[in-house]
């Protein structure tokens, strides 16, 4: 018995090894190696068009910190994140609360709110690019119906980022909504019944039972959406190309430009990628801490 | 007693208000899609000199009034589509309603064509796309990439999910959480060296470059682990006693039982792969190797002011995912919810 058990265990080990091999091979080649390699070339002058590279120490980082365009990109990314994450999450939580009551048309509403999540960012960004057109687009035409004359949106430096933010909120609302909805449905009904017996009702139930129980899901969606927000690229590339006058330049687009537009500075771009990665890491940890403190 | 009845009234008002608000806001969510569709069906001239969005919609609705049979078919199609969405459980019922609604939509289109109601609509944009850019080729590329990625991810996720849930080895759960936390690493941190690697291997402009980085994803392993963990332990014990290897157990017992999970994962991988933009943009240079998303970006620059063509292309890029979503939305939303709920 003991012997068979031992053989048994070995077979599990070997099966596990071969079962995990493909996933870990992809991880090593396309995540771990690039992650470390980008750190190492961030200290060199590596470029796309030249052979070899020389070690130049921290000068990429020094140059980066002196580049006002980089700071502009970081600031825009931060503004975008700070605007999109809380607004989209608050709205989608309210939506989830409303939809959790099993109204007759709930599935229709859910479909409507989830459709932008399913559509590709490239295609909806293309739609919004034209939709925002101040003369022939639909957005200002609809605003005019309720008596507001809209700005020039994407071609106006002071409104372009706002335009990108509005579109991003529209696009991401359904994502967190679905997560919150699933979380709400996981809360056992007994808890509400018990609280109702104790005299709690309506808003109080939400405030003292639902929200505390959703704590972990809140932290998770907040952090996930912060990470997603920091990666914003496609809609900027398609809707504004970072302009006008860098007013919508975001971090990933800055990195992309450094690497894939002349003079193709891969080392410099990698340094930028690492700085963005670290800032995001710090932000996510801070966020996780604050959320935990609020939970307690 | 009196407090109770006064409390009931505000509640009813509150309910109606919520419902009205939801109705208006979900209509608002759909507006960009509707706008995309209407622009794609205009002539180029009409976009700039013709009727605006709202009056045009009104005009086409009143034109419909002249064809009662068409109106009936459309209403039935809308009703059945909604009905199949509203049904809470997927089943024969829903599939039947779904397929009848598709048939009705097609009938409505044919009727509209033959009766000339579509007179005001211009379909030329939809035929122009194919010659403007190698759109058919891009469609094929996107399909090849998305299908390969999905197939590979199903295999790798099943294997990894099985190892992480059903096989016993030291440090298993720690390893799993370490692997799962990779989902949090942003793409931008690995982008440039991953591209350099592809470049050095001479894989730029190949399907391998588009597919391989996505051959395995932590999310897939995570999801399949959840599904496998829910299966009873007796299953594998009996099979092992009968002389099955652990690998046999996975292939013969677990995979067939995890079909709903696999379908969910397949939908999710297909959608993410189909929608991927940044990576294909980086590793393709020849337009024959572009995926639809990159092609759309190119078309946007090339077509310039030809809005109907741009919007028609957007419709065609969006349509497959939206249709897939409408018919399988329970699975779709569940896969997204899972990524958040079980952490």
Coordinates of C-alpha atoms in Angstrom, one line a residue:
Chain A
X1 CA 0.0 0.0 0.0
X2 CA 2.7 2.4 1.0
X3 CA 4.6 1.5 -2.1
X4 CA 1.7 2.1 -4.5
X5 CA 1.1 5.3 -2.8
X6 CA 4.6 6.4 -3.4
X7 CA 4.4 5.5 -7.1
X8 CA 1.1 7.2 -7.2
X9 CA 2.6 10.4 -5.9
X10 CA 5.4 10.4 -8.4
X11 CA 3.0 10.0 -11.3
X12 CA 1.1 13.1 -10.0
X13 CA 4.4 15.0 -9.9
X14 CA 5.3 14.1 -13.4
X15 CA 1.9 14.8 -14.8
X16 CA 1.8 18.1 -13.0
X17 CA 5.2 18.9 -14.5
X18 CA 4.2 18.2 -18.1
X19 CA 0.8 19.8 -17.6
X20 CA 2.3 23.1 -16.4
X21 CA 5.1 23.1 -18.9
X22 CA 3.3 24.9 -21.8
X23 CA 1.9 27.6 -19.6
X24 CA 5.2 28.2 -17.9
X25 CA 7.1 28.2 -21.2
X26 CA 4.9 31.0 -22.6
X27 CA 5.3 32.8 -19.3
X28 CA 9.1 32.5 -19.4
X29 CA 9.4 33.5 -23.0
X30 CA 6.8 36.3 -23.2
X31 CA 6.6 37.7 -19.7
X32 CA 9.5 37.0 -17.4
X33 CA 12.3 37.2 -20.0
X34 CA 10.9 40.4 -21.5
X35 CA 10.4 41.9 -18.1
X36 CA 14.0 41.4 -17.0
X37 CA 15.4 42.1 -20.5
X38 CA 13.6 45.5 -20.6
X39 CA 15.2 46.4 -17.3
X40 CA 18.7 45.5 -18.6
X41 CA 18.3 47.4 -21.9
X42 CA 17.0 50.4 -20.1
X43 CA 20.6 51.0 -19.0
X44 CA 21.8 50.9 -22.7
X45 CA 21.4 52.9 -25.8
X46 CA 19.7 50.0 -27.7
X47 CA 17.9 51.0 -30.8
X48 CA 15.8 49.2 -33.4
X49 CA 18.0 50.1 -36.4
X50 CA 21.5 49.6 -34.9
X51 CA 23.5 46.6 -34.1
X52 CA 24.5 46.0 -30.5
X53 CA 24.3 48.5 -27.7
X54 CA 26.5 50.1 -25.1
X55 CA 26.0 50.5 -21.4
X56 CA 25.2 54.1 -20.5
X57 CA 24.2 53.7 -16.9
X58 CA 21.3 55.8 -15.7
X59 CA 21.4 58.4 -18.4
X60 CA 18.2 57.1 -20.0
X61 CA 16.4 57.7 -16.6
X62 CA 18.0 61.1 -16.2
X63 CA 17.0 62.1 -19.7
X64 CA 13.5 60.8 -19.0
X65 CA 13.1 62.8 -15.8
X66 CA 14.2 65.9 -17.6
X67 CA 11.7 65.4 -20.5
X68 CA 8.6 67.6 -20.0
X69 CA 6.8 65.5 -22.5
X70 CA 7.2 62.4 -20.4
X71 CA 5.8 64.3 -17.4
X72 CA 2.9 65.5 -19.5
X73 CA 2.2 61.9 -20.5
X74 CA 2.3 60.8 -16.9
X75 CA 0.1 63.6 -15.7
X76 CA -2.5 62.8 -18.5
X77 CA -2.4 59.2 -17.5
X78 CA -3.0 60.1 -13.9
X79 CA -5.8 62.5 -14.7
X80 CA -7.4 59.8 -16.9
X81 CA -7.1 57.2 -14.1
X82 CA -8.4 59.5 -11.4
X83 CA -11.3 60.5 -13.5
X84 CA -12.3 57.1 -15.0
X85 CA -11.7 54.7 -12.1
X86 CA -13.9 56.3 -9.3
X87 CA -16.6 57.5 -11.6
X88 CA -17.0 54.3 -13.6
X89 CA -16.9 52.2 -10.4
X90 CA -19.4 54.4 -8.5
X91 CA -21.7 54.4 -11.4
X92 CA -21.4 50.7 -12.1
X93 CA -22.0 49.9 -8.4
X94 CA -25.2 51.9 -8.4
X95 CA -26.2 50.2 -11.6
X96 CA -25.5 46.8 -10.1
X97 CA -27.6 47.7 -7.0
X98 CA -30.5 48.7 -9.2
X99 CA -30.2 45.6 -11.4
X100 CA -29.9 43.2 -8.5
X101 CA -33.6 43.6 -7.8
X102 CA -34.6 41.5 -10.7
X103 CA -36.6 44.0 -12.6
X104 CA -38.5 42.6 -15.5
X105 CA -36.1 44.1 -18.1
X106 CA -32.9 43.5 -16.2
X107 CA -31.3 41.3 -18.9
X108 CA -32.0 43.9 -21.5
X109 CA -30.4 46.6 -19.4
X110 CA -27.4 44.4 -18.6
X111 CA -27.0 43.7 -22.3
X112 CA -27.1 47.4 -23.2
X113 CA -24.5 48.2 -20.5
X114 CA -22.2 45.3 -21.4
X115 CA -22.2 45.7 -25.2
X116 CA -19.4 48.4 -25.2
X117 CA -17.3 46.0 -23.1
X118 CA -17.6 43.3 -25.7
X119 CA -16.9 45.5 -28.7
X120 CA -13.3 46.1 -29.5
X121 CA -11.7 49.3 -28.3
X122 CA -10.3 50.0 -31.8
X123 CA -13.8 49.9 -33.4
X124 CA -15.7 51.9 -30.7
X125 CA -12.8 54.4 -30.7
X126 CA -13.2 54.8 -34.4
X127 CA -16.9 55.3 -33.9
X128 CA -16.4 57.9 -31.2
X129 CA -13.7 59.6 -33.2
X130 CA -16.4 60.5 -35.8
X131 CA -19.2 60.7 -33.2
X132 CA -17.4 63.6 -31.5
X133 CA -17.1 65.6 -34.7
X134 CA -18.4 69.1 -33.8
X135 CA -20.2 69.6 -37.1
X136 CA -21.4 66.3 -38.4
X137 CA -21.0 64.0 -35.4
X138 CA -23.9 62.7 -33.3
X139 CA -22.7 63.7 -29.9
X140 CA -23.1 67.5 -30.2
X141 CA -26.2 67.0 -32.3
X142 CA -27.8 65.2 -29.3
X143 CA -26.4 67.7 -26.8
X144 CA -28.0 70.4 -28.9
X145 CA -31.4 68.7 -28.5
X146 CA -31.2 69.4 -24.8
X147 CA -29.9 72.9 -25.4
X148 CA -26.2 72.5 -24.8
X149 CA -23.7 73.5 -27.4
X150 CA -20.9 71.1 -27.1
X151 CA -17.2 72.0 -27.5
X152 CA -15.0 70.8 -30.4
X153 CA -14.0 67.8 -28.3
X154 CA -11.1 66.0 -29.8
X155 CA -9.7 68.9 -31.7
X156 CA -9.8 71.3 -28.7
X157 CA -6.7 70.8 -26.4
X158 CA -8.7 71.6 -23.3
X159 CA -11.5 69.2 -24.1
X160 CA -9.8 66.3 -25.9
X161 CA -8.8 64.4 -22.7
X162 CA -12.3 64.9 -21.4
X163 CA -13.6 63.4 -24.6
X164 CA -11.4 60.3 -24.2
X165 CA -12.4 60.0 -20.5
X166 CA -16.2 60.1 -21.3
X167 CA -15.7 57.4 -23.9
X168 CA -13.7 55.3 -21.5
X169 CA -16.4 55.5 -18.8
X170 CA -19.0 54.5 -21.4
X171 CA -16.8 51.6 -22.5
X172 CA -15.9 50.3 -19.0
X173 CA -19.1 50.8 -17.1
X174 CA -20.4 47.3 -17.9
X175 CA -17.2 45.5 -16.9
X176 CA -17.3 46.5 -13.2
X177 CA -21.1 46.3 -13.2
X178 CA -21.0 42.6 -14.0
X179 CA -18.4 41.9 -11.3
X180 CA -20.5 43.9 -8.7
X181 CA -23.6 42.2 -9.8
X182 CA -22.1 38.7 -9.3
X183 CA -20.8 39.9 -5.9
X184 CA -24.2 41.1 -4.8
X185 CA -25.8 37.9 -5.9
X186 CA -23.3 36.0 -3.8
X187 CA -24.5 37.7 -0.6
X188 CA -26.8 35.2 1.2
X189 CA -30.4 36.4 1.5
X190 CA -30.6 35.3 5.2
X191 CA -28.3 38.2 6.2
X192 CA -30.8 40.7 4.8
X193 CA -33.7 38.8 6.4
X194 CA -32.0 38.9 9.8
X195 CA -31.2 42.6 9.4
X196 CA -34.8 43.3 8.4
X197 CA -36.0 41.6 11.6
X198 CA -33.7 43.9 13.5
X199 CA -35.5 46.8 11.9
X200 CA -33.0 47.8 9.2
X201 CA -34.5 48.7 5.8
X202 CA -33.8 50.3 2.5
X203 CA -30.7 52.6 2.4
X204 CA -29.6 51.2 5.7
X205 CA -29.4 47.7 4.4
X206 CA -27.2 48.9 1.6
X207 CA -25.0 51.0 3.8
X208 CA -24.5 48.6 6.7
X209 CA -24.7 45.2 5.1
X210 CA -24.1 45.3 1.3
X211 CA -21.2 47.7 1.2
X212 CA -19.2 46.1 4.0
X213 CA -19.7 42.7 2.5
X214 CA -18.6 43.8 -0.9
X215 CA -15.3 45.2 0.5
X216 CA -13.0 42.7 -1.1
X217 CA -14.7 43.0 -4.5
X218 CA -14.4 46.8 -4.3
X219 CA -10.7 46.6 -3.7
X220 CA -10.3 44.1 -6.5
X221 CA -12.2 46.1 -9.1
X222 CA -10.6 49.3 -8.1
X223 CA -7.1 47.9 -8.5
X224 CA -7.9 46.0 -11.7
X225 CA -9.4 49.1 -13.2
X226 CA -6.4 51.3 -12.1
X227 CA -4.1 48.8 -13.9
X228 CA -6.3 48.8 -17.0
X229 CA -6.5 52.6 -17.0
X230 CA -2.7 52.9 -16.9
X231 CA -2.6 50.8 -20.0
X232 CA -4.8 53.1 -22.0
X233 CA -3.5 53.2 -25.6
X234 CA -5.9 52.1 -28.4
X235 CA -8.5 54.9 -28.0
X236 CA -5.8 57.5 -27.8
X237 CA -4.0 56.2 -30.8
X238 CA -7.2 56.1 -32.9
X239 CA -9.1 59.1 -31.6
X240 CA -6.4 61.7 -31.2
X241 CA -2.9 60.3 -31.8
X242 CA -1.9 62.0 -28.6
X243 CA -2.8 65.5 -29.8
X244 CA -3.7 68.2 -30.0
X245 CA -0.5 69.5 -28.6
X246 CA 0.1 66.4 -26.5
X247 CA -3.1 67.1 -24.5
X248 CA -4.0 63.4 -24.7
X249 CA -0.6 61.9 -24.7
X250 CA -0.6 59.0 -22.3
X251 CA 2.2 56.9 -20.8
X252 CA 1.9 53.8 -23.1
X253 CA 1.6 56.0 -26.2
X254 CA 4.7 57.9 -25.1
X255 CA 6.5 54.5 -24.8
X256 CA 5.2 53.4 -28.1
X257 CA 6.3 56.5 -29.8
X258 CA 9.8 56.4 -28.4
X259 CA 10.2 52.8 -29.5
X260 CA 8.5 52.7 -32.9
X261 CA 8.9 56.2 -34.3
X262 CA 12.2 57.6 -35.4
X263 CA 14.8 57.4 -33.8
X264 CA 13.5 54.1 -32.5
X265 CA 15.1 54.4 -29.0
X266 CA 14.3 51.0 -27.5
X267 CA 16.6 51.5 -24.4
X268 CA 15.0 54.8 -23.6
X269 CA 11.5 53.5 -24.2
X270 CA 12.3 50.5 -21.8
X271 CA 13.4 53.0 -19.1
X272 CA 10.1 54.8 -19.6
X273 CA 8.2 51.5 -19.4
X274 CA 9.9 50.6 -16.1
X275 CA 9.2 54.0 -14.6
X276 CA 5.5 53.7 -15.5
X277 CA 5.4 50.1 -14.2
X278 CA 6.9 51.2 -10.9
X279 CA 4.6 54.1 -10.5
X280 CA 1.6 51.9 -11.2
X281 CA 3.0 49.3 -8.7
X282 CA 3.2 51.9 -6.0
X283 CA -0.2 53.3 -6.8
X284 CA -1.8 49.8 -6.7
X285 CA -0.1 49.0 -3.3
X286 CA -1.3 52.3 -1.8
X287 CA -4.7 51.7 -3.1
X288 CA -4.8 48.2 -1.7
X289 CA -3.7 49.5 1.7
X290 CA -6.3 52.3 1.7
X291 CA -9.0 49.9 0.7
X292 CA -8.0 47.5 3.5
X293 CA -8.0 50.4 6.1
X294 CA -11.5 51.4 4.9
X295 CA -12.7 47.8 5.2
X296 CA -11.6 47.6 8.8
Chain B
X1 CA -50.1 50.8 10.2
X2 CA -50.2 54.3 8.8
X3 CA -46.5 54.6 8.7
X4 CA -46.3 51.5 6.6
X5 CA -48.7 52.7 3.9
X6 CA -46.9 56.0 3.7
X7 CA -43.6 54.2 3.4
X8 CA -45.0 52.1 0.5
X9 CA -45.7 55.1 -1.7
X10 CA -42.2 56.5 -1.8
X11 CA -41.0 53.0 -2.5
X12 CA -43.2 52.7 -5.6
X13 CA -42.1 56.1 -6.8
X14 CA -38.5 55.1 -6.1
X15 CA -38.9 52.0 -8.1
X16 CA -40.5 53.7 -11.1
X17 CA -37.8 56.3 -11.0
X18 CA -35.1 53.7 -11.0
X19 CA -36.7 51.8 -13.9
X20 CA -37.1 55.0 -15.9
X21 CA -33.5 56.0 -15.2
X22 CA -32.3 52.6 -16.3
X23 CA -34.4 52.7 -19.4
X24 CA -33.0 56.1 -20.5
X25 CA -29.4 55.3 -19.6
X26 CA -29.4 51.9 -21.3
X27 CA -30.8 53.6 -24.4
X28 CA -28.1 56.1 -24.2
X29 CA -25.5 53.4 -24.0
X30 CA -26.6 52.0 -27.3
X31 CA -26.7 55.4 -29.1
X32 CA -23.1 55.2 -30.5
X33 CA -23.8 51.8 -32.0
X34 CA -27.0 53.0 -33.6
X35 CA -25.2 56.1 -34.9
X36 CA -22.5 53.9 -36.4
X37 CA -25.1 51.8 -38.2
X38 CA -27.0 54.9 -39.6
X39 CA -23.8 56.5 -40.8
X40 CA -22.7 53.3 -42.5
X41 CA -25.9 53.3 -44.4
X42 CA -25.7 56.8 -45.8
X43 CA -24.2 58.0 -49.0
X44 CA -21.0 60.0 -48.5
X45 CA -22.7 63.2 -49.5
X46 CA -25.6 62.7 -47.1
X47 CA -23.2 62.5 -44.1
X48 CA -22.3 66.1 -44.6
X49 CA -25.2 67.6 -46.4
X50 CA -28.1 65.3 -45.7
X51 CA -30.4 65.0 -42.8
X52 CA -29.0 64.8 -39.3
X53 CA -29.1 61.7 -37.1
X54 CA -32.4 62.3 -35.3
X55 CA -34.5 63.6 -38.2
X56 CA -33.2 60.8 -40.4
X57 CA -34.2 58.2 -37.9
X58 CA -37.7 59.7 -37.8
X59 CA -37.9 59.7 -41.6
X60 CA -36.9 56.1 -41.9
X61 CA -39.4 55.2 -39.2
X62 CA -42.3 56.9 -41.0
X63 CA -41.2 55.4 -44.3
X64 CA -41.7 52.0 -42.6
X65 CA -45.3 52.8 -41.9
X66 CA -46.1 52.3 -45.5
X67 CA -45.2 48.6 -45.3
X68 CA -47.3 46.9 -42.5
X69 CA -46.0 43.4 -43.3
X70 CA -42.5 44.6 -42.8
X71 CA -43.4 46.3 -39.5
X72 CA -45.0 43.1 -38.2
X73 CA -41.9 41.1 -39.1
X74 CA -39.5 43.6 -37.5
X75 CA -41.6 43.9 -34.4
X76 CA -41.8 40.1 -34.1
X77 CA -38.0 39.9 -34.6
X78 CA -37.4 42.5 -31.9
X79 CA -39.8 40.8 -29.6
X80 CA -38.2 37.4 -30.0
X81 CA -34.7 38.7 -29.7
X82 CA -35.6 40.4 -26.5
X83 CA -37.4 37.3 -25.3
X84 CA -34.4 35.2 -25.9
X85 CA -32.3 37.7 -23.9
X86 CA -34.8 37.9 -21.1
X87 CA -35.0 34.1 -20.6
X88 CA -32.9 33.4 -17.5
X89 CA -31.9 29.9 -18.4
X90 CA -30.2 28.8 -21.5
X91 CA -32.0 25.9 -23.1
X92 CA -34.0 24.6 -26.0
X93 CA -36.6 27.3 -25.5
X94 CA -34.0 30.1 -25.8
X95 CA -32.2 28.6 -28.7
X96 CA -35.4 28.2 -30.6
X97 CA -36.4 31.8 -29.9
X98 CA -32.9 32.9 -30.9
X99 CA -32.9 31.1 -34.2
X100 CA -36.4 32.2 -35.1
X101 CA -35.4 35.7 -34.4
X102 CA -32.4 35.5 -36.7
X103 CA -34.6 34.1 -39.4
X104 CA -37.1 36.9 -38.9
X105 CA -34.3 39.5 -39.1
X106 CA -33.2 38.0 -42.4
X107 CA -36.8 38.0 -43.7
X108 CA -37.1 41.6 -42.6
X109 CA -34.0 42.5 -44.6
X110 CA -35.2 40.7 -47.7
X111 CA -38.6 42.3 -47.4
X112 CA -37.1 45.7 -47.0
X113 CA -34.9 45.2 -50.0
X114 CA -37.7 44.0 -52.3
X115 CA -40.2 46.5 -51.2
X116 CA -37.9 49.4 -51.7
X117 CA -38.1 50.7 -48.2
X118 CA -34.4 50.8 -48.1
X119 CA -34.5 53.3 -50.9
X120 CA -33.0 56.0 -48.6
X121 CA -30.3 53.7 -47.4
X122 CA -27.0 53.3 -49.2
X123 CA -25.2 50.0 -49.1
X124 CA -22.3 51.1 -51.3
X125 CA -20.0 51.6 -48.3
X126 CA -20.3 47.9 -47.5
X127 CA -19.1 46.9 -51.0
X128 CA -16.4 49.6 -51.1
X129 CA -14.5 48.3 -48.0
X130 CA -13.4 45.2 -49.8
X131 CA -11.5 47.0 -52.5
X132 CA -10.4 50.0 -50.4
X133 CA -8.1 47.8 -48.2
X134 CA -7.5 44.0 -48.3
X135 CA -10.4 43.7 -45.9
X136 CA -11.2 40.1 -46.7
X137 CA -7.6 39.1 -46.1
X138 CA -7.7 40.9 -42.7
X139 CA -10.9 39.2 -41.8
X140 CA -9.2 35.8 -42.6
X141 CA -6.2 36.9 -40.5
X142 CA -8.3 37.9 -37.5
X143 CA -10.2 34.6 -37.8
X144 CA -7.0 32.5 -38.0
X145 CA -5.4 34.3 -35.1
X146 CA -8.5 34.3 -32.8
X147 CA -9.3 30.6 -33.5
X148 CA -5.7 29.5 -33.0
X149 CA -5.3 31.5 -29.8
X150 CA -8.6 30.1 -28.5
X151 CA -7.6 26.5 -29.3
X152 CA -4.2 26.8 -27.8
X153 CA -5.5 28.5 -24.7
X154 CA -8.1 25.8 -24.2
X155 CA -5.4 23.1 -24.2
X156 CA -2.9 25.0 -22.0
X157 CA -5.5 26.2 -19.6
X158 CA -7.0 22.7 -19.2
X159 CA -3.6 21.3 -18.5
X160 CA -2.6 24.0 -16.1
X161 CA -6.0 24.2 -14.4
X162 CA -5.9 20.5 -13.8
X163 CA -2.5 20.5 -12.3
X164 CA -3.3 23.4 -10.0
X165 CA -6.6 21.8 -8.8
X166 CA -6.3 18.0 -8.9
X167 CA -2.7 17.0 -8.8
X168 CA -0.8 17.0 -5.5
X169 CA 2.7 18.4 -5.5
X170 CA 4.6 20.5 -3.0
X171 CA 4.0 24.3 -3.1
X172 CA 1.1 23.9 -5.5
X173 CA -1.2 26.6 -4.2
X174 CA 1.6 29.1 -3.7
X175 CA 2.8 28.5 -7.3
X176 CA -0.8 28.9 -8.5
X177 CA -1.2 32.3 -6.8
X178 CA 2.2 33.4 -8.0
X179 CA 1.1 32.5 -11.5
X180 CA -2.3 34.0 -11.2
X181 CA -0.9 37.3 -10.0
X182 CA 0.7 37.6 -13.4
X183 CA -2.7 38.8 -14.6
X184 CA -1.8 42.0 -12.9
X185 CA 1.4 42.7 -14.8
X186 CA 0.7 45.4 -17.3
X187 CA 1.4 44.7 -20.9
X188 CA 3.5 47.8 -21.4
X189 CA 6.3 46.4 -19.1
X190 CA 7.0 43.5 -21.4
X191 CA 6.1 45.0 -24.8
X192 CA 9.4 46.2 -26.2
X193 CA 11.6 43.2 -25.4
X194 CA 8.8 40.8 -26.5
X195 CA 8.8 42.7 -29.8
X196 CA 12.6 42.6 -30.0
X197 CA 12.4 38.8 -29.5
X198 CA 9.9 38.4 -32.3
X199 CA 12.0 40.7 -34.5
X200 CA 15.2 38.8 -33.9
X201 CA 13.5 35.4 -34.6
X202 CA 12.4 36.8 -37.9
X203 CA 8.8 36.4 -37.0
X204 CA 7.5 39.9 -37.8
X205 CA 4.6 39.6 -40.2
X206 CA 3.9 35.9 -39.3
X207 CA 0.9 34.3 -37.7
X208 CA 3.3 32.8 -35.1
X209 CA 4.1 36.3 -33.9
X210 CA 0.4 37.1 -33.5
X211 CA -0.5 33.8 -31.8
X212 CA 2.3 32.5 -29.7
X213 CA 2.4 35.2 -26.9
X214 CA -1.2 34.4 -26.2
X215 CA -0.9 30.6 -26.4
X216 CA -1.4 30.5 -22.6
X217 CA -2.9 33.0 -20.2
X218 CA -3.0 32.9 -16.4
X219 CA -6.7 33.8 -16.6
X220 CA -7.5 30.6 -18.4
X221 CA -5.6 28.4 -15.9
X222 CA -7.4 30.3 -13.1
X223 CA -10.8 29.7 -14.7
X224 CA -10.3 26.0 -15.4
X225 CA -9.0 25.5 -11.9
X226 CA -12.2 26.8 -10.6
X227 CA -14.3 24.4 -12.7
X228 CA -12.2 21.4 -11.9
X229 CA -12.2 22.1 -8.2
X230 CA -16.0 21.8 -8.2
X231 CA -15.9 18.2 -9.5
X232 CA -16.2 15.4 -7.0
X233 CA -13.1 13.7 -5.9
X234 CA -14.6 10.2 -6.2
X235 CA -14.5 10.5 -9.9
X236 CA -10.8 10.4 -10.3
X237 CA -10.2 8.0 -7.4
X238 CA -12.4 5.4 -9.1
X239 CA -10.7 5.9 -12.5
X240 CA -7.2 5.7 -11.0
X241 CA -8.1 2.4 -9.2
X242 CA -9.2 1.1 -12.6
X243 CA -5.7 1.8 -13.9
X244 CA -6.2 5.1 -15.7
X245 CA -3.2 7.4 -15.6
X246 CA -3.7 10.9 -14.3
X247 CA -3.5 12.3 -17.8
X248 CA -6.2 9.9 -18.9
X249 CA -8.4 11.1 -16.0
X250 CA -8.1 14.7 -17.4
X251 CA -8.8 13.8 -21.0
X252 CA -11.5 11.1 -20.5
X253 CA -13.3 12.4 -17.4
X254 CA -12.6 16.0 -16.5
X255 CA -12.6 17.6 -20.0
X256 CA -16.0 16.2 -21.0
X257 CA -17.4 17.3 -17.6
X258 CA -16.0 20.7 -17.9
X259 CA -17.6 21.5 -21.3
X260 CA -19.6 24.5 -20.0
X261 CA -16.4 25.9 -18.5
X262 CA -14.6 25.3 -21.7
X263 CA -17.3 27.0 -23.8
X264 CA -17.1 30.0 -21.4
X265 CA -13.3 30.2 -21.7
X266 CA -13.4 29.8 -25.5
X267 CA -15.8 32.8 -25.8
X268 CA -13.6 34.9 -23.6
X269 CA -10.3 34.0 -25.3
X270 CA -11.9 34.5 -28.8
X271 CA -13.2 37.9 -27.8
X272 CA -9.9 39.2 -26.3
X273 CA -7.9 37.8 -29.2
X274 CA -10.2 39.2 -31.8
X275 CA -10.2 42.6 -30.1
X276 CA -6.4 42.8 -29.5
X277 CA -4.9 46.0 -31.1
X278 CA -1.5 47.0 -29.7
X279 CA 0.4 43.8 -30.2
X280 CA -0.8 43.2 -33.9
X281 CA 0.0 46.8 -34.5
X282 CA 3.6 46.2 -33.4
X283 CA 4.4 42.9 -35.0
X284 CA 2.8 43.4 -38.4
X285 CA 4.1 45.8 -41.1
X286 CA 2.6 44.4 -44.3
X287 CA -1.1 45.1 -44.7
X288 CA -1.7 41.5 -45.9
X289 CA -0.8 40.5 -42.3
X290 CA -2.9 43.1 -40.5
X291 CA -5.7 41.9 -38.3
X292 CA -9.1 43.7 -38.6
X293 CA -8.4 46.0 -35.7
X294 CA -5.2 47.3 -37.2
X295 CA -6.8 47.4 -40.6
X296 CA -9.5 49.6 -39.2
X297 CA -6.9 52.0 -37.9
X298 CA -5.3 52.1 -41.4
X299 CA -8.6 52.5 -43.1
X300 CA -9.4 55.4 -40.9
X301 CA -6.4 57.2 -42.2
X302 CA -6.8 56.2 -45.8
X303 CA -10.5 56.8 -46.2
X304 CA -10.3 60.3 -44.7
X305 CA -13.7 61.8 -45.0
X306 CA -15.4 58.8 -46.4
X307 CA -17.3 58.2 -43.1
X308 CA -19.8 55.6 -44.4
X309 CA -16.9 53.3 -45.4
X310 CA -15.2 53.8 -42.0
X311 CA -18.4 53.1 -40.1
X312 CA -19.3 50.1 -42.4
X313 CA -15.9 48.6 -41.5
X314 CA -16.5 49.3 -37.8
X315 CA -19.9 47.5 -38.1
X316 CA -18.3 44.5 -39.6
X317 CA -15.5 44.4 -37.0
X318 CA -17.9 44.7 -34.1
X319 CA -20.7 42.5 -35.4
X320 CA -19.2 39.0 -34.8
X321 CA -18.4 39.7 -31.2
X322 CA -21.7 41.5 -30.5
X323 CA -23.7 38.7 -32.1
X324 CA -21.7 36.0 -30.3
X325 CA -22.3 37.9 -27.1
X326 CA -26.1 38.4 -27.6
X327 CA -26.6 34.6 -28.0
X328 CA -24.3 33.5 -25.2
X329 CA -24.4 36.5 -22.8
X330 CA -24.8 34.4 -19.6
X331 CA -21.5 32.7 -20.3
X332 CA -19.9 35.9 -21.4
X333 CA -20.8 37.8 -18.3
X334 CA -20.0 34.9 -16.1
X335 CA -16.5 34.7 -17.4
X336 CA -15.9 38.4 -16.7
X337 CA -17.5 38.2 -13.3
X338 CA -15.4 35.1 -12.4
X339 CA -12.2 37.1 -13.0
X340 CA -13.4 39.4 -10.2
X341 CA -15.4 37.4 -7.8
X342 CA -13.2 34.5 -6.7
X343 CA -10.0 36.4 -5.9

